[in-house]
Structures are given as structure tokens and as C-alpha cells.
């Protein structure tokens, strides 16, 4: 086998989906396209495992595109944190592609018609390439370009939903997403005008001296607000419930596991690595993050309780979970950051699994209304069992992945003597308990009015779902690969870029 | 240098701010989806102008080096131009996608007014 | 379209010049201002003018949609393939110096191939967007 250098592996992992996407777009057979996408996803996953092992060994490396060293050229940089997020991304992507294999089965291919399925797979590949690009790039403008690549693919994927409301949801996301990206662009422009560089590392050295300058401060503000829109932080989250609800299930699972996670990574990267902790502590930003994070947890969890649509319920819960991560970032300590990132990891597994289970149940119930799921607990025992596991993980019951991250966050908040924040974390979990109990109650203790025909669930969907459900338990019992890596990553990030 | 000089010397940035506000206002206030896209384009254009203003160097000439670099020639900064060329391409793609969505929304709803669309959705919900 | 004699004659006169200009910007791009982006847009503008004056059907006859789809993919692959060659040889992605024995010749070759890829993709994507939008007119 050809031995490729680490740097070549780093560029290959992004280039591979970018190259396979146009090939998929041209092909006709759904099965061939799916196999091609799955193979790409698997190779990306294996490469990211390899990269993480390398980084655990060496502590990180950088790659100069075209051999041009920064500040002239674009630098790709892999450190522990980016390798960790890269691994989460590729793992979720692989499982989602396994799940999307259901599109090759006639009974469940209604979601995305076979005629446009190749274009759908091409869009997922572009989306993941963009997201991985955001994670590895060391150049702020390059980050913008990757952000837009992934966003454009996402808008197109959301619009594939069966209901016509998917179109308006995609349009709403397009307008807000473009405003967010343009805000980021304005911020980058102002920071470039002030520092004269686009390289993150060089920028991070120059910014501490410039923080009193209006231009630099305004630029930082624009960057943060732009990313906050993409991340769907509490008052800027209005696009997310619509987009998650109306998109086809195969798209929702991918979005829930990847896009907001990467936006959180980008925000943390800009705030901690580029602006620097010393700079940010002087600004109102940490307090602001704590406030909006807490509001997100409380308000959107409460809103989730009131939803009559399961996908919308889970979407509001996603906004609440983003709140937890933002709280972790707002604490601005190593423990807080580690808690934020391990929650990113656990929530990616948990929420993707839940959305997958709902997608499977929708094959039987035919719509996403909560009342339509009545009695499914008895009819589909295995899928429902997976729902129970992932729901426990979302609440944070001990023994599941969600517990680890909530506990880490609680720990970090108590270490800072931020008792109010700790209270918010606990209350948020109780609210999560309430809305998930509603779901479980309907599934197990209510009886469906009309009899349903039983259909065979595509094996791809079941395999993908159970992979995640088992992962939820595995990472709840063993923290070796999640929490300890996140802690190392956070520690190395706090030290320097 | 008086205050008015400062204001006048940065007239291009004032153009940027005015365009930015016009664009944002159009996106927020107009209910017609096509007008929203136009507003979005104006908003993006203001950023393009901002970048080009950043790249301007007083007395600078076109950044094409001929016959080896001459040290006494001042060049405009080409980097913001390259960046914004990329951003323009991104903007064009976004606009194309938005227009495609608009065509499909028009087919599905028969209207492009946000208010009417919301009303149609609510009617469908209550049925 | 038979009535608009002036339009047709002017278009017939202009289109070859526009296409030639596109090719010039494409292939002179490594020495002067220009490059794949601009060339692709100019080239597709010429063909779009053709469609506007002589009708979309005649453009689709000349350049079918399938061909546009394939071409837009081929351009991306050309770009990525050129970049990958230098990785395979053992350098870094898009390092043109390694494409030929002589670094300067490598730079020339690399820029030429990459810009060609960009040009093909931009031109075919612009045409694809235009064709698909224009074909929509029938049912809205």
C-alpha cells in the first residue's frame, strides 16, 4: 500500500469528498452512488483515526498548500482539538451515510426520489468537505469559503423535504445563513485591515496589542455574531427548528450531528485561539455567552415541551444542547472548554441517534406528529429501545454518554463557583426529562386509533441506529477516548495556538 | 485635520455603511422573497466595496510586476481583490440557489409574499 | 426571432469576438490579468447571448445539458488532479514546481491546467444555471 505522509492525509481527507461529489453528480445509479459515498465516508473516517493517533503522538502539525509558507500561503493546521472534532465529524458522516443507504431500497426511497438521489449524495459530500475544511484550516478567509461551501450544500439538502414548507425553511435559512456568513466576512475584513494577515496564528499574536483599537474590536464583534448565527445561539436560533423539521430525515440526521457542532468549533477556535483568553476576558463576551447559553437551555427546553411535532421537539432540544456547549465556552476555563467539547461529541452521537429513530418510526407513522407515534413502542420494540437509550443519554442518566458531559459541565461550573450556572444545567436536564417523557409516554402507553400495516425496515437504518445507541452506552461507561482527549485538547488550546 | 475632513476622506466607507443598511433594511422590511434576495445582494455588495477600499494604497498602481520587482513602485494591495473575487463567486452561487428556491416556492404556493405563504401554511395546518 | 434582423446580425458579429476574448483571457491569464474565473464567465456570456437571440433550443442542441453536467465535473477533477499529482510525487498539494523537471516550466504547466479546470467549470456551471432557469419559464 502507498504510504502517504501525514500532511498528504490531511489534504486527502478534504479533497476526497470534494472529488467524489462531482463524480456522484454525473452518475445515474443510486446504488453505485451510495456505495461510492459510503466508501468515501469510511476512508475519511479511517484517515481521521490515523490523524488523531498521529496528533496524540506529536501534538499537531501544519500543512502549507502549494508549498507556500504563511503568511503568503494558506496554512492547514491540525492540533488535538481539530483532530478530535474531525473524528466526530467523519464518524457521524459515516453512520449517516449508512442510514442513507435506505434510499436504495424502494419502500423507503420516497423521501428523496431516485432521480435526484445522486445529487443529494453529491450535496452531502460537499457539505462534509466544507465542514472538515472549517476544522482543519488555519486561515480565517479560507474558513469563510468552507463555511459557505457547506452552507450552500445544506440549503439545497433542506429544500428536498417532501412538504412545501421545506422550501420556505430552506429559504429562511439561506437568508439568515448568508447574513451570518457576510457578518463573518465583514469581521475578517476589519481584522485584516488592522493586522494585515489572515493566518490565525499570526493574527493571534497581533490581536492582544490591538484590542483597544475600535476597528479590531468591531471586527471581533462581527466575527462572533456571524458565527453565532450559524451556530443558532439562543436569540439567533429561529432558522434551526424549521430547517430540522422540514428537511428529509436523512438530511436532519446529518445536520443534527455535524453543522452546529462545527460552528461551535469555529466560534471556540476564534474566541480562544485567535482572540486569546486574555483579550476576551476583558470584554463582556464571556458573561454574554453564559447568559445566552443559560437562556437557551431554559427557554428552548421549555419550548420543546410544548411542541406537537417530534422533529420540532428534538430541534428545540438541539438549540438547548448548543446552550450547554456555549456555557462551557463562556466559562473560559480548561475544564469548561473540555466539557463543551465532550458535550459536542456526546450530543452528536445522541441527537443523531434520536433523529434516526424518529426517521425509522416515520416510515410507519407516515408523519412526524407526536400523536401519530402512539403505540409504536409495542409495534417496533427494537427501534423504541434505541429511542429509550438515546433519550436517557440526552437527559444525562448515569451510564450513558450524556451523563459524562453534563457532569463535566457541572464540575466546571462549580469549580468557578458559578452556582447559578450549575442550577441552570440541572434544571435544563429536568426539562429535558419532561419533553422526552412525553415522547416515551406516547410511544409506550398510548394506543393507536387506526391499525398500521407492518413494513420491513431497511437494514441500513437499523444498523446505523444501533451503532449510535451502543456508542451512547459505550462512551457513558468508558471516558478514555472522549473526555480525556477533550481535556487534553482544551488544555493545549488554552496554552497557545 | 478637522472632523469634516475625517468624514470626507473616508467617503468610501460611508458608502459601504449606507449600502449595508439599505441591504439589511430591505431584507428585514420587505415581505416579497425576491426583494429579500435583492436586499441580500446589496448587503453583500457593500462588503465587496469595503474589501476593495481596504486594498487601496495611496498612489498605488496596478499590481503587475514587469521585468523583476522595482523597489520604487507602489502597488495596490492585490490580496483583498483576490479575496473578494472569491466572495463574489460565493455570492453568485447563493443568489442562484435563492432564485431556484424562489421558483419552486412560486410553483408550490402560487405567491412570493411572505405573509400569504405563512397564511397558506397556517390554513393547511388547521385543516 | 426572424424579425429582429439587427439583433441577429449584431449577435453573429459579436459572439465570435466574445468567445475569442474568453479564450484570450483564459490562456493569457498566467502572464497578465485574467484567469479561469473571468474567462469562464466571458465565454459563457457569449453562449448566453446566443441563446437570448436565437433561442434556448438551439443552444441546447449545440451544448446539451448532460454535456454541461459532465463538463462542470471534469473541470473540478482537472483542478484536483493537478493538485494531487504533486502530492503523489511527494510534494505538497498544488505545488506546481514539481510538475516538470524545471520549476519554472512546472509553474507554467500547473497554472495552465488549474486555470483550465476553473475555466471549464465556471463556464459550464454558468451555462447550466442559465439553461435550467430559462427552461423553467414554460411552467411558471
CSV table of C-alpha atoms in Angstrom, one decimal, chain A residues 14-28 33 36-37 40 118-127 129, chain C residues 66 68-81 121 124-125 128:
chain,number,residue,atom,x,y,z
A,14,UNK,CA,-10.9,17.1,2.5
A,15,UNK,CA,-10.1,16.5,-1.2
A,16,UNK,CA,-11.6,13.0,-1.4
A,17,UNK,CA,-15.3,14.1,-0.8
A,18,UNK,CA,-14.7,17.2,-2.9
A,19,UNK,CA,-13.6,14.9,-5.8
A,20,UNK,CA,-16.1,12.2,-5.4
A,21,UNK,CA,-19.0,14.7,-5.2
A,22,UNK,CA,-18.9,15.7,-8.9
A,23,UNK,CA,-18.5,12.1,-9.9
A,24,UNK,CA,-21.6,11.2,-8.0
A,25,UNK,CA,-23.4,14.1,-9.6
A,26,UNK,CA,-22.8,12.7,-13.0
A,27,UNK,CA,-23.7,9.0,-12.3
A,28,UNK,CA,-27.2,7.7,-12.5
A,33,UNK,CA,-23.5,6.4,-5.9
A,36,UNK,CA,-19.2,5.3,-3.6
A,37,UNK,CA,-20.3,7.8,-0.9
A,40,UNK,CA,-15.6,7.8,0.8
A,118,UNK,CA,-27.3,11.2,-6.8
A,119,UNK,CA,-27.4,15.0,-6.5
A,120,UNK,CA,-28.4,14.5,-2.8
A,121,UNK,CA,-25.3,12.3,-2.2
A,122,UNK,CA,-23.1,14.9,-4.0
A,123,UNK,CA,-24.5,17.6,-1.7
A,124,UNK,CA,-23.8,15.6,1.4
A,125,UNK,CA,-20.2,15.1,0.3
A,126,UNK,CA,-19.8,18.8,-0.5
A,127,UNK,CA,-21.3,19.6,2.9
A,129,UNK,CA,-15.9,18.5,2.8
C,66,UNK,CA,-25.8,16.4,-19.9
C,68,UNK,CA,-22.7,20.7,-19.2
C,69,UNK,CA,-23.1,18.5,-16.2
C,70,UNK,CA,-20.2,16.3,-17.2
C,71,UNK,CA,-18.0,19.3,-18.1
C,72,UNK,CA,-18.6,21.0,-14.8
C,73,UNK,CA,-17.4,17.8,-13.0
C,74,UNK,CA,-14.5,17.4,-15.4
C,75,UNK,CA,-13.2,20.9,-14.5
C,76,UNK,CA,-13.2,20.2,-10.8
C,77,UNK,CA,-11.4,16.9,-11.4
C,78,UNK,CA,-8.8,18.5,-13.6
C,79,UNK,CA,-8.1,21.1,-10.8
C,80,UNK,CA,-8.0,18.4,-8.1
C,81,UNK,CA,-6.0,16.0,-10.3
C,121,UNK,CA,-16.2,24.5,-14.5
C,124,UNK,CA,-20.3,25.1,-17.8
C,125,UNK,CA,-21.8,25.9,-14.4
C,128,UNK,CA,-26.1,25.2,-16.6
